[in-house]
Coordinates of C-alpha atoms in Angstrom, one line a residue:
M1 CA 155.7 -72.7 23.0
Q2 CA 153.4 -73.8 20.3
G3 CA 151.4 -71.1 18.5
Y4 CA 154.4 -68.7 18.1
D5 CA 157.1 -68.6 15.5
I6 CA 159.9 -71.1 14.9
L7 CA 162.4 -69.0 16.9
M8 CA 160.2 -69.5 20.0
I9 CA 160.1 -65.8 20.8
K10 CA 158.5 -65.0 24.1
P11 CA 155.2 -63.3 23.6
K12 CA 154.5 -59.8 24.6
I13 CA 151.8 -59.7 27.3
I14 CA 149.2 -57.0 26.7
V15 CA 147.1 -56.3 29.8
F16 CA 143.7 -54.6 29.7
S17 CA 142.5 -53.4 33.1
L18 CA 139.7 -50.9 32.3
T19 CA 137.9 -50.9 35.7
R20 CA 138.0 -47.6 37.5
T21 CA 137.8 -49.0 41.1
G22 CA 136.9 -52.7 41.6
G23 CA 139.8 -55.2 41.4
I24 CA 142.5 -52.6 41.2
D25 CA 144.6 -54.2 43.9
Y26 CA 144.3 -57.6 42.2
A27 CA 145.3 -56.2 38.8
Q28 CA 148.3 -54.4 40.2
N29 CA 149.5 -57.5 41.9
M30 CA 149.2 -59.5 38.6
F31 CA 151.1 -56.7 36.8
N32 CA 153.9 -57.3 39.2
C33 CA 154.1 -61.0 38.2
I34 CA 154.6 -60.2 34.5
P35 CA 158.0 -58.6 34.0
D36 CA 157.5 -57.6 30.4
S37 CA 154.1 -56.2 29.7
E38 CA 152.2 -53.3 28.1
I39 CA 149.3 -52.2 30.2
F40 CA 146.1 -50.4 29.2
L41 CA 144.2 -48.8 32.0
S42 CA 141.0 -46.8 32.3
Q43 CA 141.6 -43.0 32.3
D44 CA 140.2 -42.9 35.9
S45 CA 142.1 -45.9 37.3
I46 CA 144.2 -45.1 40.3
I47 CA 147.1 -47.5 40.1
R48 CA 150.8 -47.5 41.0
T49 CA 153.2 -49.2 38.5
D50 CA 156.5 -48.4 36.8
K51 CA 155.5 -50.4 33.7
N52 CA 154.5 -49.0 30.3
V53 CA 151.0 -47.7 30.8
I54 CA 148.5 -46.4 28.2
K55 CA 145.3 -44.7 29.4
I56 CA 141.9 -45.4 27.7
S57 CA 138.9 -43.1 28.3
T58 CA 135.9 -45.2 29.3
Y59 CA 132.6 -43.8 30.7
Q60 CA 131.6 -41.9 33.8
N61 CA 128.0 -43.1 34.4
V62 CA 125.2 -45.3 33.1
F63 CA 124.0 -42.6 30.7
D64 CA 127.4 -42.1 29.3
F65 CA 127.9 -45.9 28.9
F66 CA 125.9 -46.4 25.7
F67 CA 127.5 -43.6 23.8
Q68 CA 131.0 -44.3 24.8
T69 CA 130.5 -48.0 24.1
L70 CA 129.4 -47.2 20.5
V71 CA 132.5 -45.1 20.1
F72 CA 134.8 -47.8 21.5
L73 CA 133.4 -50.3 18.9
F74 CA 135.5 -48.3 16.4
K75 CA 138.4 -47.3 18.7
G76 CA 138.8 -50.8 20.0
F77 CA 139.1 -52.3 16.5
F78 CA 141.9 -49.9 15.5
L79 CA 143.6 -50.4 18.8
I80 CA 143.8 -54.2 18.3
K81 CA 144.8 -53.7 14.6
N82 CA 147.7 -51.4 15.6
L83 CA 148.9 -53.9 18.3
K84 CA 148.7 -56.7 15.7
N85 CA 150.9 -54.6 13.3
K86 CA 153.3 -53.9 16.1
Y87 CA 153.7 -57.3 17.6
K88 CA 152.4 -59.7 14.9
N89 CA 151.4 -63.0 16.5
Q90 CA 153.9 -62.7 19.4
M91 CA 151.5 -61.4 22.0
V92 CA 148.9 -62.6 24.5
F93 CA 146.0 -60.4 25.8
Y94 CA 145.3 -60.7 29.5
F95 CA 142.2 -59.3 31.2
P96 CA 142.7 -59.4 35.0
V97 CA 139.4 -57.8 36.0
F98 CA 135.9 -57.6 34.5
H99 CA 134.8 -54.7 32.3
P100 CA 132.0 -54.9 29.7
W101 CA 134.4 -53.7 27.0
N102 CA 136.5 -56.8 27.5
L103 CA 134.0 -58.5 25.3
I104 CA 134.6 -56.1 22.4
L105 CA 138.4 -56.5 22.7
V106 CA 138.1 -60.3 22.9
F107 CA 135.8 -60.3 19.8
Y108 CA 138.4 -58.4 17.7
S109 CA 141.2 -60.6 19.2
K110 CA 139.4 -63.7 17.7
F111 CA 139.3 -62.0 14.3
Y112 CA 143.1 -61.5 14.4
K113 CA 143.8 -64.9 16.0
I114 CA 145.3 -63.4 19.2
K115 CA 145.5 -65.6 22.3
T116 CA 143.4 -64.3 25.2
V117 CA 143.3 -65.0 29.0
M118 CA 140.8 -63.6 31.5
T119 CA 140.3 -63.7 35.3
V120 CA 136.9 -64.4 36.6
H121 CA 136.5 -63.2 40.2
D122 CA 132.8 -64.1 40.7
F123 CA 131.0 -66.4 38.4
K124 CA 127.6 -65.4 39.8
N125 CA 126.3 -62.2 41.5
H126 CA 126.9 -61.6 45.2
L127 CA 123.8 -61.4 47.4
G128 CA 122.3 -57.9 47.1
E129 CA 124.3 -57.0 44.0
E130 CA 122.3 -58.6 41.2
T131 CA 123.4 -57.3 37.8
F132 CA 122.2 -59.7 35.2
G133 CA 123.5 -57.8 32.2
M134 CA 127.1 -57.7 33.4
I135 CA 127.2 -61.4 34.4
S136 CA 125.8 -62.3 30.9
I137 CA 128.5 -60.2 29.2
Q138 CA 131.1 -62.0 31.4
K139 CA 129.8 -65.5 30.4
I140 CA 129.9 -64.6 26.7
T141 CA 133.4 -63.4 27.1
M142 CA 134.3 -66.7 28.8
Y143 CA 133.2 -68.7 25.8
M144 CA 135.4 -66.6 23.5
V145 CA 138.8 -66.5 25.4
H146 CA 141.3 -69.3 25.3
K147 CA 142.1 -69.6 29.1
I148 CA 140.2 -68.6 32.2
I149 CA 141.7 -68.0 35.6
F150 CA 139.6 -68.6 38.7
L151 CA 140.8 -67.6 42.1
T152 CA 139.3 -70.6 44.0
Q153 CA 138.3 -74.1 43.1
S154 CA 135.0 -73.6 45.0
E155 CA 134.0 -70.8 42.6
A156 CA 135.2 -72.7 39.5
Q157 CA 132.9 -75.6 40.5
K158 CA 129.9 -73.3 39.9
V159 CA 130.7 -73.6 36.1
K160 CA 128.6 -76.5 34.9
V161 CA 129.4 -76.2 31.2
K162 CA 132.1 -78.6 30.3
K163 CA 133.4 -76.5 27.4
L164 CA 134.1 -73.6 29.8
Y165 CA 135.3 -75.7 32.7
K166 CA 138.1 -77.2 30.6
K167 CA 139.6 -73.8 30.1
I168 CA 139.9 -73.0 33.8
I169 CA 143.1 -72.7 35.7
I170 CA 143.1 -72.0 39.5
I171 CA 145.5 -69.3 40.6
P172 CA 144.9 -67.8 44.1
D173 CA 144.6 -64.1 44.7
P174 CA 148.1 -62.6 45.0
I175 CA 149.1 -61.2 48.4
F176 CA 148.9 -57.5 48.3
S177 CA 151.2 -55.5 50.6
I178 CA 150.2 -51.9 51.2
F179 CA 153.5 -51.2 53.0
D180 CA 157.1 -51.1 51.8
Y181 CA 158.2 -52.8 55.0
N182 CA 157.1 -55.7 57.1
L183 CA 154.6 -54.9 59.9
D184 CA 155.0 -56.7 63.2
Y185 CA 151.7 -56.8 65.0
K186 CA 152.2 -57.0 68.8
F187 CA 149.6 -58.3 71.3
N188 CA 147.7 -55.5 72.9
L189 CA 144.8 -55.8 75.4
N190 CA 143.2 -52.7 73.9
L191 CA 141.8 -54.5 70.8
S192 CA 140.9 -52.4 67.8
V193 CA 138.8 -54.2 65.2
L194 CA 138.7 -53.1 61.6
F195 CA 136.1 -53.8 58.9
F196 CA 137.4 -52.5 55.6
G197 CA 135.9 -52.6 52.0
R198 CA 132.6 -52.2 50.3
I199 CA 129.8 -52.1 52.9
S200 CA 127.3 -54.4 51.3
V201 CA 124.7 -57.0 52.4
Y202 CA 126.9 -59.9 51.4
K203 CA 129.8 -58.6 53.5
G204 CA 127.9 -59.5 56.7
I205 CA 127.8 -56.1 58.3
S206 CA 124.4 -56.9 59.9
V207 CA 126.0 -59.9 61.6
L208 CA 128.9 -57.8 62.8
L209 CA 126.6 -55.1 64.2
K210 CA 124.4 -57.7 65.9
A211 CA 127.5 -59.1 67.6
F212 CA 128.8 -55.7 68.7
D213 CA 126.6 -55.5 71.8
E214 CA 128.1 -58.9 72.9
F215 CA 131.8 -58.0 72.4
K216 CA 131.9 -54.3 72.9
H217 CA 133.2 -54.7 76.5
L218 CA 136.2 -56.7 75.0
I219 CA 137.4 -54.0 72.6
F220 CA 138.6 -50.4 72.5
K221 CA 136.9 -49.6 69.2
L222 CA 135.3 -51.0 66.0
T223 CA 136.0 -49.2 62.8
I224 CA 133.8 -49.7 59.7
A225 CA 135.4 -48.1 56.6
G226 CA 134.4 -48.2 53.0
K227 CA 131.8 -47.3 50.5
L228 CA 128.2 -47.9 51.6
M229 CA 126.3 -49.9 48.9
G230 CA 122.5 -49.3 49.2
N231 CA 120.4 -47.8 51.9
N232 CA 119.4 -50.9 53.8
L233 CA 122.4 -50.8 56.1
K234 CA 122.3 -48.5 59.1
I235 CA 125.4 -48.0 61.2
P236 CA 124.5 -47.2 64.9
N237 CA 125.7 -44.1 66.6
N238 CA 128.0 -45.4 69.3
H239 CA 131.2 -43.8 70.7
Q240 CA 133.0 -47.2 70.2
I241 CA 132.1 -47.4 66.5
Q242 CA 134.0 -45.3 64.0
F243 CA 132.3 -45.1 60.7
L244 CA 134.3 -43.9 57.7
E245 CA 132.1 -43.8 54.6
G246 CA 133.3 -43.4 51.1
Y247 CA 136.5 -43.8 49.1
L248 CA 139.7 -43.8 51.2
D249 CA 143.0 -42.9 49.6
F250 CA 146.1 -45.0 49.9
D251 CA 147.5 -43.1 52.9
E252 CA 144.2 -43.4 54.8
V253 CA 144.1 -47.1 54.3
K254 CA 147.6 -47.5 55.6
K255 CA 146.7 -45.5 58.7
L256 CA 143.8 -47.8 59.3
F257 CA 145.9 -50.9 59.2
L258 CA 148.5 -49.3 61.5
S259 CA 146.0 -48.3 64.1
H260 CA 144.1 -51.6 64.4
N261 CA 145.2 -55.0 65.4
I262 CA 142.3 -57.3 64.2
L263 CA 140.8 -57.4 60.7
I264 CA 137.3 -58.8 60.5
L265 CA 135.6 -60.4 57.4
P266 CA 132.1 -61.5 58.6
Y267 CA 131.0 -62.3 55.0
I268 CA 127.8 -64.3 54.4
D269 CA 128.5 -64.8 50.6
A270 CA 132.0 -64.7 49.0
S271 CA 134.0 -66.6 46.5
Q272 CA 137.3 -64.9 47.4
S273 CA 138.4 -61.7 49.0
G274 CA 141.0 -59.1 48.0
I275 CA 140.7 -57.6 51.5
L276 CA 141.8 -61.0 52.9
S277 CA 144.9 -60.8 50.7
I278 CA 145.7 -57.4 52.0
G279 CA 145.3 -58.8 55.5
I280 CA 147.8 -61.5 54.7
G281 CA 150.2 -58.9 53.3
C282 CA 150.1 -57.0 56.5
C283 CA 150.2 -60.2 58.7
I284 CA 147.3 -58.8 60.8
P285 CA 145.3 -61.4 62.7
M286 CA 141.9 -61.9 61.2
I287 CA 138.4 -63.1 62.0
I288 CA 137.0 -64.7 58.8
S289 CA 133.7 -66.4 57.9
D290 CA 134.2 -70.1 57.1
L291 CA 133.3 -70.0 53.4
P292 CA 134.9 -72.5 51.0
G293 CA 136.5 -69.8 48.7
L294 CA 138.0 -67.9 51.6
R295 CA 139.4 -71.2 53.1
E296 CA 141.3 -71.8 49.9
Q297 CA 143.1 -68.4 50.3
L298 CA 144.5 -69.1 53.7
D299 CA 145.7 -71.9 55.9
D300 CA 143.6 -72.9 58.9
Q301 CA 146.1 -71.7 61.6
C302 CA 146.4 -68.2 60.0
A303 CA 143.1 -66.9 61.2
Y304 CA 140.1 -67.5 63.5
W305 CA 137.3 -69.0 61.4
V306 CA 133.7 -68.3 62.4
K307 CA 130.5 -70.0 61.5
L308 CA 128.6 -68.3 58.7
G309 CA 126.3 -65.6 60.1
S310 CA 127.1 -66.4 63.8
S311 CA 127.4 -63.3 65.9
A312 CA 128.2 -65.6 68.9
D313 CA 131.2 -66.9 67.1
I314 CA 132.5 -63.4 66.4
T315 CA 132.4 -62.7 70.2
K316 CA 134.3 -66.0 70.8
A317 CA 136.9 -65.0 68.3
I318 CA 137.6 -61.7 70.0
E319 CA 137.8 -63.5 73.4
W320 CA 140.3 -65.9 71.8
Y321 CA 142.5 -63.1 70.5
S322 CA 142.5 -61.5 73.9
I323 CA 144.9 -64.3 74.9
K324 CA 148.5 -63.3 74.1
E325 CA 149.7 -66.7 73.0
N326 CA 146.8 -67.1 70.5
Y327 CA 147.4 -63.7 69.0
E328 CA 151.1 -64.1 68.6
N329 CA 150.8 -67.6 67.1
V330 CA 148.5 -66.3 64.4
V331 CA 151.0 -63.5 63.5
Q332 CA 153.8 -66.1 63.2
H333 CA 151.7 -68.4 61.0
L334 CA 150.8 -65.5 58.7
K335 CA 154.4 -64.5 58.3
E336 CA 155.4 -68.0 57.2
F337 CA 152.4 -68.3 54.9
K338 CA 153.1 -64.9 53.2
A339 CA 156.7 -65.8 52.6
R340 CA 155.9 -68.7 50.3
Q341 CA 152.7 -67.8 48.6
N342 CA 153.4 -65.2 45.9
Q343 CA 156.3 -67.1 44.5
E344 CA 154.0 -70.0 43.7
I345 CA 151.4 -67.6 42.2
G346 CA 153.9 -66.0 39.9
K347 CA 155.0 -69.4 38.6
K348 CA 151.4 -70.4 37.8
L349 CA 150.6 -67.1 36.0
H350 CA 153.8 -67.4 34.0
H351 CA 152.7 -70.9 32.9
V352 CA 149.2 -69.7 31.9
L353 CA 150.4 -66.7 29.9
Y354 CA 153.5 -68.1 28.1
D355 CA 152.9 -71.8 27.6
W356 CA 150.6 -72.6 24.7

């Protein structure tokens, strides 16, 4: 490994995951792929790991952001300095999720000549979630790090700057299993459909609700669960629709996946999906919008793929899953896909972090 001492000592991986909510599942899965790592988390981050974890206080709201960021300009410098004294040059900093303070840490890392790697989940804003400032911070950080992980080739191709594109390595989203055992979904004529995750414009909720009147006679219930983003989305009052708004704890999420037999992702804009990875981990049959980034996460036979924005296709998908053979074939394909996927992801991440 060039860049380290003559004894070829394996570097210590220092992981900074300062997000409080978004990307937690991804970060935790990447932790699991790094056997020897020291992890810095936001004080409010809810995560389950047996690795060495150090908590960092961040900020609670937009008003608190500016003051705490000024404080972290000093705290961050001494944090990096202490790590440098502890590990010398035998370490690599890895940032699995976006946080504006990543830029501060990467800036100090360049001063101390520390190798840095970051994951970019979305190069541009999702529809309805335009935050120019944060995307600008992410792009500046990309210029400063040594390597950049993208989850899909389709998202990486949005990068038009050659200097940035040369740094990119594609590593798919790890498969996240929320259960300690393997689920075995069985065919059931009483189909229960689950939408889970942030309830935002780009997630295609309006398409799903438009299709509901067409497929409601085919299902027992539709559950929409997650945090509502914005006030433009209205969930109709119907006895077949269960609406669970807000943050769901880990046990509640597990109950949802146990009590439903189809997961739906009717997205109209997505580069990749952590929810899709959870679905693979559970081996639950899925209905997924045919977007390039999502296609890269899963083989064709492992889901029913619907045309973008097509409510008619969603109805066809539910009709297709009401046939026992179709349902059981998808379950089997998912089991086979899951068995081989994470091993390959672990190998790729190991190469990115340790080979310089």
